[in-house]
Coordinates of C-alpha atoms in Angstrom, one line a residue:
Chain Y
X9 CA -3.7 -12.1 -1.8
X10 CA -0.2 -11.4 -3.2
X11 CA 1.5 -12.7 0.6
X12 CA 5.0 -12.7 -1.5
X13 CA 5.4 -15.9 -0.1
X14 CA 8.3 -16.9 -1.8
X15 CA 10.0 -13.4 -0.9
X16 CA 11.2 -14.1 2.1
X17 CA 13.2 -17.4 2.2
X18 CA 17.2 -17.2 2.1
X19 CA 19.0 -18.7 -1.0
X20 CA 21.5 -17.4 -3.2
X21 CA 18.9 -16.5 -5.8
X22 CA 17.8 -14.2 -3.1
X23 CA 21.0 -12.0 -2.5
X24 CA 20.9 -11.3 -5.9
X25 CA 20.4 -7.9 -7.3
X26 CA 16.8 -7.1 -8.4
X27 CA 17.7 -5.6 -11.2
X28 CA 20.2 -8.4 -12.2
X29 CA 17.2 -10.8 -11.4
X30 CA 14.8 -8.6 -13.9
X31 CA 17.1 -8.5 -16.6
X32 CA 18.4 -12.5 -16.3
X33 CA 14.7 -13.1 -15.8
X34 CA 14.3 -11.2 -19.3
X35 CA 16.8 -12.9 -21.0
X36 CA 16.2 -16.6 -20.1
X37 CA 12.6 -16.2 -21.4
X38 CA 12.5 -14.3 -24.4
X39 CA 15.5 -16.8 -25.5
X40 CA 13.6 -19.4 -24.6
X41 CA 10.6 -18.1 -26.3
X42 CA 12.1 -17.7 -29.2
X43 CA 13.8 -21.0 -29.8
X44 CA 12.7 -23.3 -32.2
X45 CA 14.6 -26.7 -31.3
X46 CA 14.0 -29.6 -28.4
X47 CA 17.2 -30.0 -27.8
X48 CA 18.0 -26.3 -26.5
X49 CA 14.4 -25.6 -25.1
X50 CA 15.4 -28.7 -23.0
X51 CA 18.4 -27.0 -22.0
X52 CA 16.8 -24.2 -20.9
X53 CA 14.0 -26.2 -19.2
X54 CA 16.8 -27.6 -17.4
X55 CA 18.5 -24.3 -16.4
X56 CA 14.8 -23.1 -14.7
X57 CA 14.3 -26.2 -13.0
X58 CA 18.0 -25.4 -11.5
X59 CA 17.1 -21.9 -10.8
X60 CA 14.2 -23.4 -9.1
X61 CA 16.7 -25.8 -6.7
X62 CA 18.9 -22.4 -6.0
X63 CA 16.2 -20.6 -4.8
X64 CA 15.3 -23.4 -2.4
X65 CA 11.5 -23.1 -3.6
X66 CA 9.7 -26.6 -2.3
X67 CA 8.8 -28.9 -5.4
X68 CA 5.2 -29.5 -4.4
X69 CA 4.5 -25.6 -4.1
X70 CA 6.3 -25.4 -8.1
X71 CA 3.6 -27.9 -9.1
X72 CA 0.1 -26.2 -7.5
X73 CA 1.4 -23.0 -9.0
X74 CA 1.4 -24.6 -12.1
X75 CA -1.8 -25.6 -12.1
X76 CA -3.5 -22.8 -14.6
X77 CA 0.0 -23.3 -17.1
X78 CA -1.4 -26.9 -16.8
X79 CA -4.5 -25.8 -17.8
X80 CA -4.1 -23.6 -20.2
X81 CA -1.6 -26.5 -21.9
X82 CA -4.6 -28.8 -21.5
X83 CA -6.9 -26.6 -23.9
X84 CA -3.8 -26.3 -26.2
X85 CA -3.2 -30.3 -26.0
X86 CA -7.0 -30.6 -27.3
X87 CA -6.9 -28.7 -30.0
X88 CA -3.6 -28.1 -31.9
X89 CA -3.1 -32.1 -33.0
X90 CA -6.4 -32.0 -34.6
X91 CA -6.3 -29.1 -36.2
X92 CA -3.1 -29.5 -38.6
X93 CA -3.6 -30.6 -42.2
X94 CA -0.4 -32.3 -42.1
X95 CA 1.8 -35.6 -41.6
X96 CA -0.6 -38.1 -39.5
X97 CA 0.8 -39.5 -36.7
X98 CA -2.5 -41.9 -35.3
X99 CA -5.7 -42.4 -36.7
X100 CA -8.6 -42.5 -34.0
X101 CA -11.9 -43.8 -34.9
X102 CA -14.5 -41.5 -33.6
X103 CA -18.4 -42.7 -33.4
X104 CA -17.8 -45.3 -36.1
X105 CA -15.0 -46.6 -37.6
X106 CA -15.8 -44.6 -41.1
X107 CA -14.9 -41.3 -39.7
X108 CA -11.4 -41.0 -38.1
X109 CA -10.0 -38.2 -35.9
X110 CA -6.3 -37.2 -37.2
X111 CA -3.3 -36.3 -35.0
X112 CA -0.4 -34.3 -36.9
X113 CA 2.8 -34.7 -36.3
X114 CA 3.5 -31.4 -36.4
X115 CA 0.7 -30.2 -34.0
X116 CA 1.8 -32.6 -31.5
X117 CA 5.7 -31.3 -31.8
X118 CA 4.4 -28.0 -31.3
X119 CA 2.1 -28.5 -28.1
X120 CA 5.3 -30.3 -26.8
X121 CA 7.1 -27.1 -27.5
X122 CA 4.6 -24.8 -26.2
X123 CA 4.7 -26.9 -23.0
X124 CA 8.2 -27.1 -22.7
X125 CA 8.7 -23.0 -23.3
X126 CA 5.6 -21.7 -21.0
X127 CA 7.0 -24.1 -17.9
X128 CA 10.3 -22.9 -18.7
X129 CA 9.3 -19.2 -18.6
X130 CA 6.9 -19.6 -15.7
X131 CA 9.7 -21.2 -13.9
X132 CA 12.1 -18.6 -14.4
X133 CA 9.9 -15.8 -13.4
X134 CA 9.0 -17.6 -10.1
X135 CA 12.8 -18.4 -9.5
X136 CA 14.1 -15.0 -10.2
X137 CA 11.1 -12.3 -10.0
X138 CA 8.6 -13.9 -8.0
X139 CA 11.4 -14.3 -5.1
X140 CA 11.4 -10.2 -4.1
X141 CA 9.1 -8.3 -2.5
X142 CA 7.0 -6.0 -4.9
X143 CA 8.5 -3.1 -3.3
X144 CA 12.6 -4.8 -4.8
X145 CA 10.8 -5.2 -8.0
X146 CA 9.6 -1.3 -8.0
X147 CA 13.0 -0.5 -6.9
X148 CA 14.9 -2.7 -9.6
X149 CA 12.7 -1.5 -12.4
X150 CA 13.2 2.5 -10.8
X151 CA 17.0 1.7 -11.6
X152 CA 16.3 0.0 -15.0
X153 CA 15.2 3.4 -16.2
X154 CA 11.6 2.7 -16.2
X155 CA 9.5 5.6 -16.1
X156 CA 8.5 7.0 -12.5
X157 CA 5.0 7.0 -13.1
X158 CA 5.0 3.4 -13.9
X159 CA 6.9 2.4 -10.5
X160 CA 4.6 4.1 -8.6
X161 CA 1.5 2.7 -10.2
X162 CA 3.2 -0.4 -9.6
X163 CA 3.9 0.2 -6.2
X164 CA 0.8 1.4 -5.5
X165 CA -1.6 -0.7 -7.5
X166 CA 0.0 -3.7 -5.1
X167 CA -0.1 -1.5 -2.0
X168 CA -3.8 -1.2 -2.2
X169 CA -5.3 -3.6 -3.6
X170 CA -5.1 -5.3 -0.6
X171 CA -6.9 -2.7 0.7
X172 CA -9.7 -2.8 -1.9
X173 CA -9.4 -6.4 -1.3
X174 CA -10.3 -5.7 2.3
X175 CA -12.8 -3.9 1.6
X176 CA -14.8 -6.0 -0.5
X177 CA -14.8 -9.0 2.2
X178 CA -15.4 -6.4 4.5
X179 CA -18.8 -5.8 2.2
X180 CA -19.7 -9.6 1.5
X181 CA -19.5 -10.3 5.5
X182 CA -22.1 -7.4 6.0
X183 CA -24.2 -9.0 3.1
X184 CA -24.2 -13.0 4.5
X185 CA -24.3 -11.4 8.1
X186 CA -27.7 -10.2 7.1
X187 CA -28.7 -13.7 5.5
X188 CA -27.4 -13.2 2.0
X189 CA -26.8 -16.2 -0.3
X190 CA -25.4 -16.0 -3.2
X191 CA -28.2 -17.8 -5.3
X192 CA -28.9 -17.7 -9.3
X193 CA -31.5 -15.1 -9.5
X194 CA -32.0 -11.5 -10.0
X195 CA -32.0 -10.8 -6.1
X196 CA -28.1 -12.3 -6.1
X197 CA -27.1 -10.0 -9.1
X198 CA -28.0 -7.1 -7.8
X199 CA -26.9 -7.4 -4.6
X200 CA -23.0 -8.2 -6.0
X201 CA -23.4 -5.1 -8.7
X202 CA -24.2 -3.2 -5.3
X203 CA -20.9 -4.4 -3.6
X204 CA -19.0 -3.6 -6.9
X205 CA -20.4 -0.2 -7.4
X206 CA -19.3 0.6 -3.5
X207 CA -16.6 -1.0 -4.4
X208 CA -15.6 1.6 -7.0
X209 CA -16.9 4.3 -4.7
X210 CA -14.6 3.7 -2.0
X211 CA -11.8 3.0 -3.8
X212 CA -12.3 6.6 -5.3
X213 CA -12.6 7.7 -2.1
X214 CA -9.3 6.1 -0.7
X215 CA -7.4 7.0 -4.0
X216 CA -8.8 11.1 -3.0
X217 CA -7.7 10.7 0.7
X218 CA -4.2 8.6 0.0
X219 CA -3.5 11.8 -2.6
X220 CA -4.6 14.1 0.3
X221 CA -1.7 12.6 2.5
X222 CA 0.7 12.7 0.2
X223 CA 0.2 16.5 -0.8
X224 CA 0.1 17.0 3.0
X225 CA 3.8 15.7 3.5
X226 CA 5.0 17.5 -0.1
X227 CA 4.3 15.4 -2.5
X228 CA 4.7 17.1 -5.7
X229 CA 4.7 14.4 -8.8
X230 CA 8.4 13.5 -8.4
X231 CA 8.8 10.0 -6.9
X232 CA 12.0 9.4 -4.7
X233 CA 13.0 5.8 -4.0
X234 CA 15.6 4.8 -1.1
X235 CA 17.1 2.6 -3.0
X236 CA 20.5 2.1 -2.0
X237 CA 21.4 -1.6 -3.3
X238 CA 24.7 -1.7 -5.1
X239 CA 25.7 -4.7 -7.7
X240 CA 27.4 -7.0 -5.5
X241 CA 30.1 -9.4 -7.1
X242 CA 27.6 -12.1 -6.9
X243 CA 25.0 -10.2 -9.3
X244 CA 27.3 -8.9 -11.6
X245 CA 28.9 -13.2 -11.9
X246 CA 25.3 -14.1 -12.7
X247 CA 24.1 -12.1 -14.8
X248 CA 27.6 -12.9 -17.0
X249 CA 26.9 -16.4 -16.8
X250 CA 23.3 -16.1 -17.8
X251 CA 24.7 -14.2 -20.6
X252 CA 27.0 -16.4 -21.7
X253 CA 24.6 -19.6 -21.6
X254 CA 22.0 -17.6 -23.3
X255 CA 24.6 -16.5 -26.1
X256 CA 26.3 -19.8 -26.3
X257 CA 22.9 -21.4 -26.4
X258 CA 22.0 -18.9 -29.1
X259 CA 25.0 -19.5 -31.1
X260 CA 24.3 -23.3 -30.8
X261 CA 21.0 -23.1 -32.4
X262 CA 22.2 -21.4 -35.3
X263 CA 24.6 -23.7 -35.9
X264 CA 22.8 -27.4 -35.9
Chain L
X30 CA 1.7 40.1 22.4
X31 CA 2.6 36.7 21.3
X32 CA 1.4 36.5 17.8
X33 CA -0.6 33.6 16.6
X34 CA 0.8 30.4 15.0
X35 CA -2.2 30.2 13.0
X36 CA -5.1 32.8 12.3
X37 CA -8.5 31.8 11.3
X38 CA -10.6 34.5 10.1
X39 CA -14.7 34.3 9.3
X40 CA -14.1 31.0 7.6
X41 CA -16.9 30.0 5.6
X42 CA -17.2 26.4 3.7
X43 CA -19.8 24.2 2.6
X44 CA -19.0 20.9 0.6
X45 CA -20.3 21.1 -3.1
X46 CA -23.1 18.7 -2.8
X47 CA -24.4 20.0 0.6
X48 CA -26.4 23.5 1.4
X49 CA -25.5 22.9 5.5
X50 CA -22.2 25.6 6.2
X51 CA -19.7 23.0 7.7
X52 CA -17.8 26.3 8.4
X53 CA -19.7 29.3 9.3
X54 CA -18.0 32.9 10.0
X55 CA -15.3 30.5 12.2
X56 CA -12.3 32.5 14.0
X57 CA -9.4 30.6 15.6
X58 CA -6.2 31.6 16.8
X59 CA -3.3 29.1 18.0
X60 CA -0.5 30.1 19.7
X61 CA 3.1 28.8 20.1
X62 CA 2.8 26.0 23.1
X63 CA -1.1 25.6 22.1
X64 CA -1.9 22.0 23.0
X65 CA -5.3 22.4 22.3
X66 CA -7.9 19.2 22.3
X67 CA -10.9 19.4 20.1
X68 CA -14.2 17.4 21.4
X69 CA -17.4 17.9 19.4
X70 CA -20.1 15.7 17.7
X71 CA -19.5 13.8 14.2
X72 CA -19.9 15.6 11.6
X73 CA -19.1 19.3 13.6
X74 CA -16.7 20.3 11.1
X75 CA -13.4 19.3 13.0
X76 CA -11.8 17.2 10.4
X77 CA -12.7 20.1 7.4
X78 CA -11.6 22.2 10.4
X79 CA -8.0 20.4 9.6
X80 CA -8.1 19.8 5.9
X81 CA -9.1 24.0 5.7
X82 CA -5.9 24.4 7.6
X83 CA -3.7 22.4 5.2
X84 CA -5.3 23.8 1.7
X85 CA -7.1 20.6 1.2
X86 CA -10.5 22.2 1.4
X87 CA -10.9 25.7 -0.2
X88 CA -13.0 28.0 2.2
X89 CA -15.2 30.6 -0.1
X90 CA -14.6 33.5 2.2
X91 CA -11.9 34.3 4.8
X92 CA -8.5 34.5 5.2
X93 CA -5.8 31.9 6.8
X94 CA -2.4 32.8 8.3
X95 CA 0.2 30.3 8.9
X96 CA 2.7 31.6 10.9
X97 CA 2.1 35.3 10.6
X98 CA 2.0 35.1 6.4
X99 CA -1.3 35.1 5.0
X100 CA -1.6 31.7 2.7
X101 CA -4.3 31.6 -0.7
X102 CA -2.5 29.8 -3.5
X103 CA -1.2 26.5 -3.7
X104 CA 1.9 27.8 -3.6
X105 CA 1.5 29.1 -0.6
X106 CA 0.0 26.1 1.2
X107 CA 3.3 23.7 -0.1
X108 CA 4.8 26.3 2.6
X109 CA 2.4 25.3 4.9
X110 CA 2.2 21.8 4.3
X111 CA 6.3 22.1 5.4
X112 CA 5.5 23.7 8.7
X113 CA 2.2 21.4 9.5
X114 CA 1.9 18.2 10.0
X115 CA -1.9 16.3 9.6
X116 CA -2.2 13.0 10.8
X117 CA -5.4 11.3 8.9
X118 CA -7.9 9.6 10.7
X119 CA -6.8 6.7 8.7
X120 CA -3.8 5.3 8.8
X121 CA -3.9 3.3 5.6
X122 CA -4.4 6.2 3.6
X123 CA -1.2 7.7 5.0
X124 CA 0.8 4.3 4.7
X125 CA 1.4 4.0 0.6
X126 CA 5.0 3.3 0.3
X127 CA 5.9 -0.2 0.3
X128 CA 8.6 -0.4 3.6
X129 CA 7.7 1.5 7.0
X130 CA 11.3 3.3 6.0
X131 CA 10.0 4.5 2.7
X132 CA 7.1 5.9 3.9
X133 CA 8.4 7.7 6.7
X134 CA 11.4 9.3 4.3
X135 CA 9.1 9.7 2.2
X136 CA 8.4 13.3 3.2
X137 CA 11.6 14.2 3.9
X138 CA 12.5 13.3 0.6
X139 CA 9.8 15.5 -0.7
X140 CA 11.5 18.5 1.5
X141 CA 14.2 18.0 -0.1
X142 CA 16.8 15.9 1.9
X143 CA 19.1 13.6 -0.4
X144 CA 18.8 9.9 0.2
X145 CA 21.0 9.8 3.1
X146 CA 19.9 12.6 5.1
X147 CA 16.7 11.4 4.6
X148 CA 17.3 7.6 5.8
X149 CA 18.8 9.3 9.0
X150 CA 15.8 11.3 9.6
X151 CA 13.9 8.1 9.0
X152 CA 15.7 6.0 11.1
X153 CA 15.8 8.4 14.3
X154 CA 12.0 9.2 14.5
X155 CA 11.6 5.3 14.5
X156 CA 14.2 4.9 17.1
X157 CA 12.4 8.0 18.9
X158 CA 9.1 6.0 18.6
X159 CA 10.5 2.5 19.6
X160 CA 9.7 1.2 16.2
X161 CA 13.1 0.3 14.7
X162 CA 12.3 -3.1 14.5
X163 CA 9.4 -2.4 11.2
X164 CA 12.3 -0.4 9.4
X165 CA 11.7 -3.2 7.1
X166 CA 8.5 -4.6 7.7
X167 CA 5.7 -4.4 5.1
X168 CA 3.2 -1.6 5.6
X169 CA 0.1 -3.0 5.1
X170 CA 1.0 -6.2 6.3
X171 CA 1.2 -4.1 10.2
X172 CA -1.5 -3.9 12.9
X173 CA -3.8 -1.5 13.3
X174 CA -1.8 0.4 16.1
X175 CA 1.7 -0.3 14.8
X176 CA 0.5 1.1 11.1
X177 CA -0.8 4.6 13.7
X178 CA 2.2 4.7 15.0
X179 CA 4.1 4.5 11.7
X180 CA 2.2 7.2 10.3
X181 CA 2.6 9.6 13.5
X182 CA 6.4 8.3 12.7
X183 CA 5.8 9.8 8.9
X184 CA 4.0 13.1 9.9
X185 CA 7.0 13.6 12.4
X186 CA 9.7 13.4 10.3
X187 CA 9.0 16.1 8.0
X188 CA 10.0 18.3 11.9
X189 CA 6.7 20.2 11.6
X190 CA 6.1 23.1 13.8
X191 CA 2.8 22.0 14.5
X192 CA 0.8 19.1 14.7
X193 CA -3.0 18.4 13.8
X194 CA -4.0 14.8 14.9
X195 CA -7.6 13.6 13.6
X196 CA -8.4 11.0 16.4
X197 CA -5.2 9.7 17.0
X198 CA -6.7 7.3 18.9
X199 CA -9.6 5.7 17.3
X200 CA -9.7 1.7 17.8
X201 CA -6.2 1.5 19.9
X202 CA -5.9 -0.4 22.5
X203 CA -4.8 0.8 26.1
X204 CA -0.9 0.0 25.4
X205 CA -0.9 1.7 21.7
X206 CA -2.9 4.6 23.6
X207 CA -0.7 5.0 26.3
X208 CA 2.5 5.2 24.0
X209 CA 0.7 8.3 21.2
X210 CA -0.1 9.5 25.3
X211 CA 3.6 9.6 26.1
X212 CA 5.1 10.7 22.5
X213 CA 3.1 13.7 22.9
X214 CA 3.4 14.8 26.3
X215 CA 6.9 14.6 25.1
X216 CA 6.4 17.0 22.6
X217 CA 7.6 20.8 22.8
X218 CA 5.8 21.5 19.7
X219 CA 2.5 23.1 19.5
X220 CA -0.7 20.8 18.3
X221 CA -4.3 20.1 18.1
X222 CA -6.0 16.9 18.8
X223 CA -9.1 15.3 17.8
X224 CA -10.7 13.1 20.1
X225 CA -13.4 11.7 21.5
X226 CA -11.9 10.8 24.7
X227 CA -12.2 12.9 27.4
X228 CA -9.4 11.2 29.7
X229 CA -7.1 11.2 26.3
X230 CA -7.7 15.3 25.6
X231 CA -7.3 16.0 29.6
X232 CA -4.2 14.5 30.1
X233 CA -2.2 16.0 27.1
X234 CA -4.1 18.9 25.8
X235 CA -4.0 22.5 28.3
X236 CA -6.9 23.8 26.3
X237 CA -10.2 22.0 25.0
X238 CA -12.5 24.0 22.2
X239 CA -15.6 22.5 21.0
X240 CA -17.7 23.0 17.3
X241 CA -20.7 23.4 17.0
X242 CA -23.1 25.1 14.0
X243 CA -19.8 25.5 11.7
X244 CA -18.2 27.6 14.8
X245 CA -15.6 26.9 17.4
X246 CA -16.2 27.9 21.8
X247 CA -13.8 27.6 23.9
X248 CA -14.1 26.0 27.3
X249 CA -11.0 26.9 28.8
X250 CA -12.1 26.0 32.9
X251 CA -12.3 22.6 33.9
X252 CA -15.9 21.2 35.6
X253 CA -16.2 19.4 38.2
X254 CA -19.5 17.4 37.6
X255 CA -20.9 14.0 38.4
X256 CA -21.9 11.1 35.9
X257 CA -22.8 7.0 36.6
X258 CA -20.4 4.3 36.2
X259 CA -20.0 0.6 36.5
X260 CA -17.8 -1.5 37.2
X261 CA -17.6 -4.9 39.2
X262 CA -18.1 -4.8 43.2
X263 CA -20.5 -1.4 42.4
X264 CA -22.6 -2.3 44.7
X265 CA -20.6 -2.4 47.6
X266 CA -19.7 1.2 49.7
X267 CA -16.5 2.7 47.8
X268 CA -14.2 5.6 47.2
X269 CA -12.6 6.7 44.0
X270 CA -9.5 9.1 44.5

């Protein structure tokens, strides 16, 4: 779980500044979001599939991490065309040739669309965001002026739920040790609402004891970061090109 | 006389759910150079011993001093928690910040050093410890003797005047052993130690107490005394020296 895979490779997408990466990553999808026409949501698939290239990620690995966009655009490809009352684009006939399914126009543009801007968006958070280590991202944000409460429940959520994670194999390998298979009856259920219930327990326990430690070496509610990154000329030329592209592509729209 | 470091007296506490007095009427005095070793049966009292120590469990009668000042409030135990450092039995619950060289600044920053200061500190203790090479590394992602020696790492930097290690030991190996042996012999500060291992508490500790019925004896003299072993080639006459 969560091996931040992609976190440690060297590419120039990598020397960036996290905060540069969170705010570019920011922009490039909500203007991609919110545009309306092919031509520039094509532009900006093309800008993530180049973010893609500069952070050296491997093609294949792009594609299997697409695979629940892919679903989710599956469910959307189903059901939008046949559900818009509006220009028909094919006729097909469905049991008998008296009753016809309808595609719309419209609902096909739109799936396209919605498949153009959620690839575009997941690609340009697992260019830019997905490339640091949790611990950049908590730092980045610390800097962006989110709040320190939020960091640290970032920081921490991802610290231990690995642990938790840990935990619960540790608790199924006791359970099939002892001959347990996971079957459809009441037996089964009540064995898994046990593991989750100790689940819970422990993980109260550890959240007591991991407060414990951090009284014991003075914590006192204020959360210091060693942060020490400074905006290096690199950052500070991407995040003005981004910028410009986005504004430019902005400006574009509103003109054609 | 030298004065005590720190002053147990009649210490009484029972956890809320529980009628047995994990603490019973317990008196114990450290003094500066202590190295004293703690051996007693699960569930003696030795880690509440430690968490009583450090505020973390509120005795209902009895009073603590912590280098001569007598310490109730929470206030008061913030000083102590300056001055002593606990090692937790495990290290995963000491380990929460994301970079061995966040967590082990992390106290200092809570002392109050700046960011610098702080990194230094950081740095040195790892360098002390022969663990430079994590600065960086991923705390979770470290084994189980590297993460111990990380957190050791963390409780040292905060400089404590004491230490109170809860099984320091637990699941090392010999090599991971030998290296918490030698950091400590190396030590001029006073601590406690709990441990199971005799061979562990006899080479670095020059006292050894015991718990028993929520109270502490000491066993200051060293016994000679026989037990079985085995090894390979028993069989066969042979000297141990």
């Amino acid at each position: 779980m969560f091996d931040e895979i992609l976190a440690h490779k060297n590419s120039i997408i990598h020397e960036l500044d996290p905060r540069t990466r969170i705010i570019s990553s920011l922009i490039l999808s909500f203007a991609a979001a919110l545009s309306d026409k092919f031509l520039i949501l094509g532009i900006y698939f093309l800008i993530s599939l180049a973010l893609i290239y500069m952070a050296s990620i491997d093609f294949f690995y792009i594609i299997k991490r697409l695979k629940p966009v892919f679903l989710f655009l599956l469910m959307i490809w189903i059901i939008l065309p046949l559900t818009f009352q509006d220009k028909m684009f094919l006729k097909i006939p469905f049991f008998s040739f008296s009753k016809f399914l309808t595609l719309s126009i419209p609902g096909l543009e739109l799936c396209a669309k919605i498949t153009l801007k959620s690839i575009t968006i997941v690609l340009i958070f697992v260019s830019l965001v997905a490339t640091m280590t949790f611990a950049s991202i908590g730092n980045g944000l610390h800097k962006l002026f989110v709040s320190d409460k939020m960091v640290f429940l970032i920081l921490m959520t991802y610290r231990y739920i690995s642990v938790i994670e840990h935990e619960y194999k540790k608790l199924l390998r006791a359970a099939k040790f002892r001959g347990f298979k996971p079957r459809t009856n009441l037996h089964s259920y009540r064995t898994y609402a046990y593991i989750a219930g100790m689940l819970f327990v422990r993980a109260s326990n550890r959240a007591k004891r991991v407060y414990q430690a951090m009284v014991c070496r003075g914590f006192n509610g204020k959360f210091y970061t060693l942060d020490t990154f400074d905006s290096s000329k690199l950052s500070l030329i991407f995040i003005f090109i981004i910028f410009a592209i986005t504004f430019f592509l902005v400006l574009i729209e509103a003109w054609i | 006389m030298n004065k005590p470091i720190i002053e147990l007296e009649n210490i009484s506490f029972s956890y809320p759910d529980s009628n047995i007095k994990i603490l019973d009427k317990l008196n114990f005095k450290v003094f500066k150079n202590d190295k004293i070793g703690i051996i007693a049966p699960n569930g003696s009292g030795k880690t509440t011993l430690f968490y009583t120590i450090m505020g973390l469990c509120k005795p209902f009668s009895g009073n603590i001093k912590i280098l001569g000042k007598l310490v109730k409030t929470e206030k008061d135990f913030s000083f102590v928690r300056s001055k002593i450092g606990l090692m937790f039995q495990d290290a995963d619950d000491q380990l929460f910040s994301p970079t061995v060289l966040d967590d082990v600044a992390f106290g200092p920053l809570n002392l109050g050093y700046s960011n610098i200061d702080a990194c230094d500190i950081a740095k040195k203790i790892l360098y002390d410890l022969g663990l430079e090479e994590f600065e960086n590394s991923i705390t979770h992602r470290l084994s189980g003797g590297q993460k111990r020696l990380v957190a050791f790492a963390s409780v040292l930097a905060m400089k404590p005047s004491i230490l109170l290690l809860d099984e320091p030991t637990a699941g090392l190996d010999t090599n991971a052993k030998e290296k918490i042996e030698k950091i400590l012999m190396n030590l001029d500060i006073s601590y406690i130690v709990i441990s199971h291992e005799f061979n562990f508490i006899n080479k670095i500790t020059n006292k050894t107490v015991s718990m028993e019925n929520g109270k502490i004896f000491k066993d200051d003299e060293v016994h000679i005394h026989q037990h079985e072993h085995i090894h390979k080639l028993g069989k066969l006459p042979h000297k141990h020296v």
